[in-house]
Coordinates of C-alpha atoms in Angstrom, one line a residue:
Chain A
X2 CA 0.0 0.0 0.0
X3 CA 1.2 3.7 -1.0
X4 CA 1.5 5.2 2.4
X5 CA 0.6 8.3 0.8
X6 CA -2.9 6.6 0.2
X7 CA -3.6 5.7 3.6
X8 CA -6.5 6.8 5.5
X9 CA -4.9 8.7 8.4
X10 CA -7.7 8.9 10.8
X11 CA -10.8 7.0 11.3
X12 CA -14.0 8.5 13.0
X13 CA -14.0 7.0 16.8
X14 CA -16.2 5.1 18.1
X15 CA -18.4 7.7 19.3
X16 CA -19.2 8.8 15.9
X17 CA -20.1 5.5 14.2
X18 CA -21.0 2.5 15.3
X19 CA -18.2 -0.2 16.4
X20 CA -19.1 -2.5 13.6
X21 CA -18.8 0.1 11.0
X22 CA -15.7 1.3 12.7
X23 CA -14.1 -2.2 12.3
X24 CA -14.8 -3.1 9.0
X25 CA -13.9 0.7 7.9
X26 CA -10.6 0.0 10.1
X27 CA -10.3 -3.4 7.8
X28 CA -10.9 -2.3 4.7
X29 CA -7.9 0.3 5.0
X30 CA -5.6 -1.8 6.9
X31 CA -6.8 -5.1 7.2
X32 CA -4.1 -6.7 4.6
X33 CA -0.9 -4.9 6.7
X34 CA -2.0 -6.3 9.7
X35 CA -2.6 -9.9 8.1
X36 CA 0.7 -9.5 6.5
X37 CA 2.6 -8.3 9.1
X38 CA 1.3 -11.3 11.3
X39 CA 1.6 -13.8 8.5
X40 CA 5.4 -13.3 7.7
X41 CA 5.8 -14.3 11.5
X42 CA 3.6 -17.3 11.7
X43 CA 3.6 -20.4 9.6
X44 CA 0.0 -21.3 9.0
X45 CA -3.0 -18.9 7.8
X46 CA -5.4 -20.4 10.0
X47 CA -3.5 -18.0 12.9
X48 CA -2.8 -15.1 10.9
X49 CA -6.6 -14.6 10.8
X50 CA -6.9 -16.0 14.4
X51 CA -4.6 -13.1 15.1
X52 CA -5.9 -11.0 12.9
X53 CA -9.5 -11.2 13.9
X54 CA -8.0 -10.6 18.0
X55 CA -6.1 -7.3 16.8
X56 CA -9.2 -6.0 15.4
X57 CA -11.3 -7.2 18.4
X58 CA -8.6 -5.5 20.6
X59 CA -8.7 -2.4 18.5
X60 CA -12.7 -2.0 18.8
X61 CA -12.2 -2.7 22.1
X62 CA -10.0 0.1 22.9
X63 CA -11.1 2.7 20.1
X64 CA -11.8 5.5 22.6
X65 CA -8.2 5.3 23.0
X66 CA -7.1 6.0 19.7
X67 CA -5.4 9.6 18.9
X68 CA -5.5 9.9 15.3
X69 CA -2.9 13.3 16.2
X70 CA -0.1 10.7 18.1
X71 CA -0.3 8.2 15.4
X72 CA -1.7 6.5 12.2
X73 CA -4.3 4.0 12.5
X74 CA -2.0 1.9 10.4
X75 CA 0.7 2.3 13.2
X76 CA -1.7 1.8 15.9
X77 CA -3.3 -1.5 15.0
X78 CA 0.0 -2.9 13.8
X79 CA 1.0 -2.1 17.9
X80 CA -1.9 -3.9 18.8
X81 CA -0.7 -6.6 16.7
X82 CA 2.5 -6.8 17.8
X83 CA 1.1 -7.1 21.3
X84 CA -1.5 -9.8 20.1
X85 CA 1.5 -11.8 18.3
X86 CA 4.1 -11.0 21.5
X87 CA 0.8 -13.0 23.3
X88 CA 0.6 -15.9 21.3
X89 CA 4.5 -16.5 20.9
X90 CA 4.4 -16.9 24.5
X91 CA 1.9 -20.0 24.5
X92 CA 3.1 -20.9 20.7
X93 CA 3.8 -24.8 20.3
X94 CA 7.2 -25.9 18.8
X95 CA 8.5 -24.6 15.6
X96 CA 7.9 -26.5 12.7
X97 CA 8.5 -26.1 8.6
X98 CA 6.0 -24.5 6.1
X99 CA 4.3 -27.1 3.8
X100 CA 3.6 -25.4 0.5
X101 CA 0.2 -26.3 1.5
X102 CA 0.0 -23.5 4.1
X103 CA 1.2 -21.2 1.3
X104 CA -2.6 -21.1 0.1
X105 CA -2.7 -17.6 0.6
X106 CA 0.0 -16.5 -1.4
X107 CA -0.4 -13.8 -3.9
X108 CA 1.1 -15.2 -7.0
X109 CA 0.4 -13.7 -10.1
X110 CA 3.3 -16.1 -12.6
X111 CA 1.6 -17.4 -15.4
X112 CA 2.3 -20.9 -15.7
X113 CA 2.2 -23.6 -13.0
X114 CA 6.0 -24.5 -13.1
X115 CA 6.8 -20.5 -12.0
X116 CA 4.2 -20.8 -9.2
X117 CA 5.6 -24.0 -7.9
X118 CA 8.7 -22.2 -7.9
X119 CA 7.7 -19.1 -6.6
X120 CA 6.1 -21.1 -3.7
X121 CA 9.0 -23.0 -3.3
X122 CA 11.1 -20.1 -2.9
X123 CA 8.5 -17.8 -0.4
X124 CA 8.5 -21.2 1.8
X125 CA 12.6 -21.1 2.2
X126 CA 11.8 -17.3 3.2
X127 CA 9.6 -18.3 5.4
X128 CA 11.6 -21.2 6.8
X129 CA 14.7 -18.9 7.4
X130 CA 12.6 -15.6 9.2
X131 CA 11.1 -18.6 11.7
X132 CA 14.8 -19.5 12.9
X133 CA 15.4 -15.5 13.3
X134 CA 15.7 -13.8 16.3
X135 CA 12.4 -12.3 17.4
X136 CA 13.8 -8.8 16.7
X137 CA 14.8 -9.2 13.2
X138 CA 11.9 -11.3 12.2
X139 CA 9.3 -8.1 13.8
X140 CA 11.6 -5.5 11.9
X141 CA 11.5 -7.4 8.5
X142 CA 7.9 -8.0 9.6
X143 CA 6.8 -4.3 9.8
X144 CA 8.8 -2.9 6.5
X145 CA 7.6 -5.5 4.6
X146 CA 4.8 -7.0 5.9
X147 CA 2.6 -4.4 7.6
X148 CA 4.2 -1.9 4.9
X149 CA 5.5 0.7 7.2
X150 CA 7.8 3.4 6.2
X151 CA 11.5 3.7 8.4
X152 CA 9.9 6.7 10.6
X153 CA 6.9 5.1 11.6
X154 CA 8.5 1.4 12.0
X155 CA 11.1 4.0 14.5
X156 CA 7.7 5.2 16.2
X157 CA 6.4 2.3 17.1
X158 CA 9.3 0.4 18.4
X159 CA 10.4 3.7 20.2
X160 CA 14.0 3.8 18.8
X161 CA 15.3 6.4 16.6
X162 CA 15.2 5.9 12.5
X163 CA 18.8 5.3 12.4
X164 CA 18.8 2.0 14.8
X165 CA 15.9 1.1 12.4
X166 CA 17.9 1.0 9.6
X167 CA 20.9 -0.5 10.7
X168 CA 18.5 -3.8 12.5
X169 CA 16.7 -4.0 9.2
X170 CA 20.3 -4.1 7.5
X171 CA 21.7 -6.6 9.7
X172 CA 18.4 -8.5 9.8
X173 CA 18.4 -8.5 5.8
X174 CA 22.1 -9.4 5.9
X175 CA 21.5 -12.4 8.2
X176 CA 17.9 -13.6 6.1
X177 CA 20.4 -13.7 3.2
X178 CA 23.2 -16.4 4.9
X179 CA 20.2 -18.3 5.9
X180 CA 18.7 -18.6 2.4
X181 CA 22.5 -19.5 1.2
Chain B
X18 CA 16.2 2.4 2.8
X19 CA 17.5 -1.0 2.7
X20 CA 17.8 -0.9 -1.0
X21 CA 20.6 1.5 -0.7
X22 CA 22.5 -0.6 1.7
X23 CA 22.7 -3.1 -0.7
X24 CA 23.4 -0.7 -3.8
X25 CA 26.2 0.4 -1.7
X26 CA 27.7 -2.7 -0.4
X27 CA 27.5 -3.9 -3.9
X28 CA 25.4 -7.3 -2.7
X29 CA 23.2 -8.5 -5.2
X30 CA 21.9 -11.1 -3.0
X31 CA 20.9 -8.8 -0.4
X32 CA 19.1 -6.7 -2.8
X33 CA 17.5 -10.0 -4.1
X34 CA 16.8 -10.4 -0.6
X35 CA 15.0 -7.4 -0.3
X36 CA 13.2 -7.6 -3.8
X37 CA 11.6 -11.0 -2.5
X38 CA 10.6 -9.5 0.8
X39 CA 9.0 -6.8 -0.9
X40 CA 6.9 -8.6 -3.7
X41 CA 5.3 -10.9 -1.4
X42 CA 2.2 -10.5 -0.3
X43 CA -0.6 -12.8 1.4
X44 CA -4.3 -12.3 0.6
X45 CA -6.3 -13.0 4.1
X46 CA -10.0 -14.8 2.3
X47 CA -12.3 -12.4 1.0
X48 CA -14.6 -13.6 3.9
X49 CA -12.3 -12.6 7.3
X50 CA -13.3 -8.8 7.2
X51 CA -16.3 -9.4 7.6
X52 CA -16.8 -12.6 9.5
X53 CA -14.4 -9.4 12.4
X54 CA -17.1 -7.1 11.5
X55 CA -20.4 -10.0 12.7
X56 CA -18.3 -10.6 15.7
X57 CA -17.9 -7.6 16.9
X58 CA -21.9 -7.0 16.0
X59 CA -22.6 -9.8 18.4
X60 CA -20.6 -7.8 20.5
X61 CA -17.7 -10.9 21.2
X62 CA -14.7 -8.7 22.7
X63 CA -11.1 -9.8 22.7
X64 CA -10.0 -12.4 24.5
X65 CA -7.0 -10.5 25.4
X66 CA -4.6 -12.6 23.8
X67 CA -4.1 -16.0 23.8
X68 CA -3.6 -16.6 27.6
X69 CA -5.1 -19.7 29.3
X70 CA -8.4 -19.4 29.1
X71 CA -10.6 -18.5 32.6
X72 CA -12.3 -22.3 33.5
X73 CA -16.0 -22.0 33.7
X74 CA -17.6 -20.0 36.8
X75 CA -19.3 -23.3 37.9
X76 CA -15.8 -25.3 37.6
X77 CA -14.9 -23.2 40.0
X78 CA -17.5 -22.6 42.4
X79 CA -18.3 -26.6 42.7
X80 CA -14.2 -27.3 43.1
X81 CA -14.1 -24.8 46.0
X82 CA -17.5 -26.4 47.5
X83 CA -15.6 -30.2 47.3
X84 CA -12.6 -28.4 48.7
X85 CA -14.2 -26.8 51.4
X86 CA -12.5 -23.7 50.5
X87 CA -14.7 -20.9 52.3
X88 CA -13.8 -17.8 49.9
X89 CA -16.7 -15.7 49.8
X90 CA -18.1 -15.9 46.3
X91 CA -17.9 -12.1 45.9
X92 CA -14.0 -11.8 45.9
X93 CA -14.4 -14.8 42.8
X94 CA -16.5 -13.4 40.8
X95 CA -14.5 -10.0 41.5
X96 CA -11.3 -11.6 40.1
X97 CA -13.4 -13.9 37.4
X98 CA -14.3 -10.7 35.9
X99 CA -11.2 -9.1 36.1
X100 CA -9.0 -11.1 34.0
X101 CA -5.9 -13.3 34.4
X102 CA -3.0 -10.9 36.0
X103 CA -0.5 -9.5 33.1
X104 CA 2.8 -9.4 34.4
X105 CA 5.8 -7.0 32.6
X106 CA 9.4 -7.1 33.8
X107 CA 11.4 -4.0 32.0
X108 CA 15.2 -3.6 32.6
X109 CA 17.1 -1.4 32.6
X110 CA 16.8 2.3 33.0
X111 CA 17.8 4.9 35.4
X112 CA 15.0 5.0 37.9
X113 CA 16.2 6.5 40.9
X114 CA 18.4 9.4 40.3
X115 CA 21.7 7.7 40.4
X116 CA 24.7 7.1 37.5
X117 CA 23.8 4.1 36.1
X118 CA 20.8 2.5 34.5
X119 CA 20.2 -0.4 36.2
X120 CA 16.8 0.1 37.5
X121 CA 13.8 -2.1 36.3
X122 CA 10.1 -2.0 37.3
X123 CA 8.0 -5.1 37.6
X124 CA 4.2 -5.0 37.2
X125 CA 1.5 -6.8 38.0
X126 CA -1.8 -6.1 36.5
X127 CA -5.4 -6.9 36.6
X128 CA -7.6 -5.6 33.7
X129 CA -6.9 -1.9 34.7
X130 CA -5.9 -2.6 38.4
X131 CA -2.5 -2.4 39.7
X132 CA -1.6 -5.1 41.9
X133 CA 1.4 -5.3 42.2
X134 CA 4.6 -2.4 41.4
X135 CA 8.2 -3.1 42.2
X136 CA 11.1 -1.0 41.3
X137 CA 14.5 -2.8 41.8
X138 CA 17.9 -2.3 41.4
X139 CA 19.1 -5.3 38.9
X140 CA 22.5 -6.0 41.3
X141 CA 22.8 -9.7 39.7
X142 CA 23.0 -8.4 36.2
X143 CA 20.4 -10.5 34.8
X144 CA 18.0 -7.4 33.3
X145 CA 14.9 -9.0 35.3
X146 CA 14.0 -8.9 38.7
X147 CA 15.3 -11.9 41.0
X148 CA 16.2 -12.4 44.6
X149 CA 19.7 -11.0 45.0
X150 CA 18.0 -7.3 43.7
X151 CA 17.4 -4.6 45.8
X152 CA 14.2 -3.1 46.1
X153 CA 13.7 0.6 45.6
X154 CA 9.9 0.3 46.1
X155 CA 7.3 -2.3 46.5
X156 CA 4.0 -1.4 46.5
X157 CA 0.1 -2.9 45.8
X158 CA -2.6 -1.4 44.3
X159 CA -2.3 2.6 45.5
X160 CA 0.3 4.6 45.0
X161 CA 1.7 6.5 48.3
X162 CA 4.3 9.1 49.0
X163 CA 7.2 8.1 51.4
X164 CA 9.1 11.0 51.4
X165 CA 8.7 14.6 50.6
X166 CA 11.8 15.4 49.5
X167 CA 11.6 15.2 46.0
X168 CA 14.8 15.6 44.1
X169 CA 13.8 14.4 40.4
X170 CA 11.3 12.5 38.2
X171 CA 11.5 10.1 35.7
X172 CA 8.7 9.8 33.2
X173 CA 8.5 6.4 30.6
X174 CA 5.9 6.2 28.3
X175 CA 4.4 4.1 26.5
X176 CA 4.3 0.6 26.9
X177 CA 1.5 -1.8 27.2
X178 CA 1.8 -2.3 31.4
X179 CA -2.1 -3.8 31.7
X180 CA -2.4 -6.3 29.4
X181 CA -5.3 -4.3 27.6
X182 CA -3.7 -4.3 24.2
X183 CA -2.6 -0.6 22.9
X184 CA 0.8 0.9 24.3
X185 CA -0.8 4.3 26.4
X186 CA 0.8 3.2 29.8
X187 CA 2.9 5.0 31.3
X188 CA 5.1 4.7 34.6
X189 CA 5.7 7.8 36.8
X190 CA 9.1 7.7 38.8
X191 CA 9.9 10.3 41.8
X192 CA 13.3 9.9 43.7
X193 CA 15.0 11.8 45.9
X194 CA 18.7 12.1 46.8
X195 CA 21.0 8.9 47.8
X196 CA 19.2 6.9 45.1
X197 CA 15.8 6.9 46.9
X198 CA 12.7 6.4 45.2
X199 CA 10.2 8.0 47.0
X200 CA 7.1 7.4 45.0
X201 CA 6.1 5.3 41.3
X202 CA 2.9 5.1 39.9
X203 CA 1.1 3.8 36.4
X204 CA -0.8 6.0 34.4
X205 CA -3.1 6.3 30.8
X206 CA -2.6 8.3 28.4
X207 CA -6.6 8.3 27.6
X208 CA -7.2 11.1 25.0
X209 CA -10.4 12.1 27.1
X210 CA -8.2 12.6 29.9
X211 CA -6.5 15.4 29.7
X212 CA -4.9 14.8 33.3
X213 CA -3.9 10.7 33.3
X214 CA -4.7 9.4 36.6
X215 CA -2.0 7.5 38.5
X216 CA -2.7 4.5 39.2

């Protein structure tokens, strides 16, 4: 998504109805917060688990939201992060991705030997992020998952842009010997 | 951004890397938004993670009947209602006034109730607080002054202390001289708020 596109504020609760709220919050930033969750988990049976909890969460706590301190983008990608930080605590053992689990891949090559391949080749990404650190896999996570620029990925970690860069460097560096 | 790392190392694998990263993309099913939308209509609220789940409220009641266990039922449904407690250990920062940050703050939490705040001084080294620490301040659920002579404050916001989802807590820090802390306290930011309430 263009961040230049994005909705920067959404009407609270107050206004609209919390239904409404929710699926206007989904419909603007519904895929970031999947993908951000999804490039950390293995199966897309919890990305919508944890999808569906961050938007729950979100509802929950609209009155809280202050569209002047930051995005909504940024703010329900926080409550993701918290929702994920949650279920990494009671998560099972790691295991591989079957290229079964890859059903929700957006693959637009045109014949079926490039989509094998392409699957193949988002599965060893997957496979390599999963034996990251927890750091590097959120920082990867939020560029290129949930979509987030440097400043706002610096926001919501609370680190400057600078240590932003360098741990999405170093965690791009280290994705890349892991894929060797 | 990362692209120019890679331009500038001269790595085409890392910019590789980052190409892949960027072109992929999951599609959640068409049917998730709103399947979230009719849940929240029937008004089902977050569980608040994925934390054990509360056992049923007649689980309970008939195990404490076999038990004998004489709690009055008030003080059960009390803490049945108010959640499992959400426990946050933060190391290390410079809490009470002194050189060094090697102050943490351990939380215990309740839905919005604080049970439980204890500032430490991490002695062992271990970022997290454990026996050999010494305690700045240990306190339950109100915060109270212990001395009025107030030489400095420290302010850290925002982190999720409460378990409720959204980072808008904050924690509140007053010391005094000889590495005293002399009062700590939780707060909200709450945008209807304009003064957060310590908690």
């Amino acid at each position: 998504m263009n961040p230049t596109t994005r909705p920067t504020t959404q009407s609270p609760a107050s206004e609209t109805g919390p239904e409404q709220l929710c699926a206007g919050w989904y419909a603007a930033h519904g895929e970031a917060v999947y993908n951000y969750l999804r490039f950390q988990l293995l199966a897309p049976d919890e990305a919508e688990d944890l999808t569906a909890e961050t938007f729950l969460r979100a509802v929950r706590a609209a009155h809280r939201f202050d569209p002047t301190r930051a995005s909504a983008q940024t703010w329900l990608l926080t409550i993701a992060r918290n929702v994920l930080i949650d279920h990494v605590r009671s998560a099972r053992a790691r295991r591989h991705v079957g290229l079964d689990e890859l059903r929700d891949l957006a693959v637009d090559a045109p014949s079926p030997e490039e989509r094998m391949l392409r699957r193949e080749e988002v599965a060893s990404v997957l496979d390599a992020m999963a034996g990251m650190s927890a750091e590097d896999r959120e920082v990867l996570s939020l560029r290129f998952g949930g979509d987030l620029d440097i400043p706002e990925i610096a926001e919501l970690l609370s680190v400057r842009a600078g240590t932003v860069r360098t741990r999405l460097w170093r965690a791009l560096e280290r994705l890349r010997e892991r894929m060797k | 951004m990362t692209g120019d790392h890679s331009s500038r190392t001269g790595d085409p694998h890392g910019a590789d890397t980052e190409r892949l990263l960027a072109g992929l993309r999951f599609e959640p099913r068409a049917s998730l938004g709103p399947e979230i939308a009719g849940r929240v209509r029937r008004g089902e609220v977050a569980k608040g993670g994925l934390r054990p789940r509360r056992p049923p409220v007649g689980r309970w009641l008939a195990a404490a009947a076999v038990l004998g266990v004489a709690l009055p039922a008030g003080v059960i449904f009390h803490r049945l209602l108010a959640g499992p407690v959400v426990r946050v250990d933060q190391c290390c920062r410079d809490l009470d006034g002194g050189a060094d940050a090697n102050d943490g703050y351990l939380v215990h939490a309740r839905g919005r109730r604080i049970e439980r705040l204890v500032l430490y001084e991490d002695l062992d080294g271990d970022r997290r607080y454990s026996t050999p620490d010494r305690i700045l301040l240990a306190r339950g659920p109100s915060p109270s002054i212990v001395d009025d002579s107030v030489a400095g404050s420290v302010r850290i916001c925002c982190v999720d202390l409460d378990g409720e989802g959204p980072a808008d807590d904050g924690l509140l820090v007053l010391n005094s001289t000889g590495e005293r802390v002399v009062l700590a306290g939780i707060f909200e930011q709450d945008v209807r708020a304009p003064t957060p309430v310590l908690r």
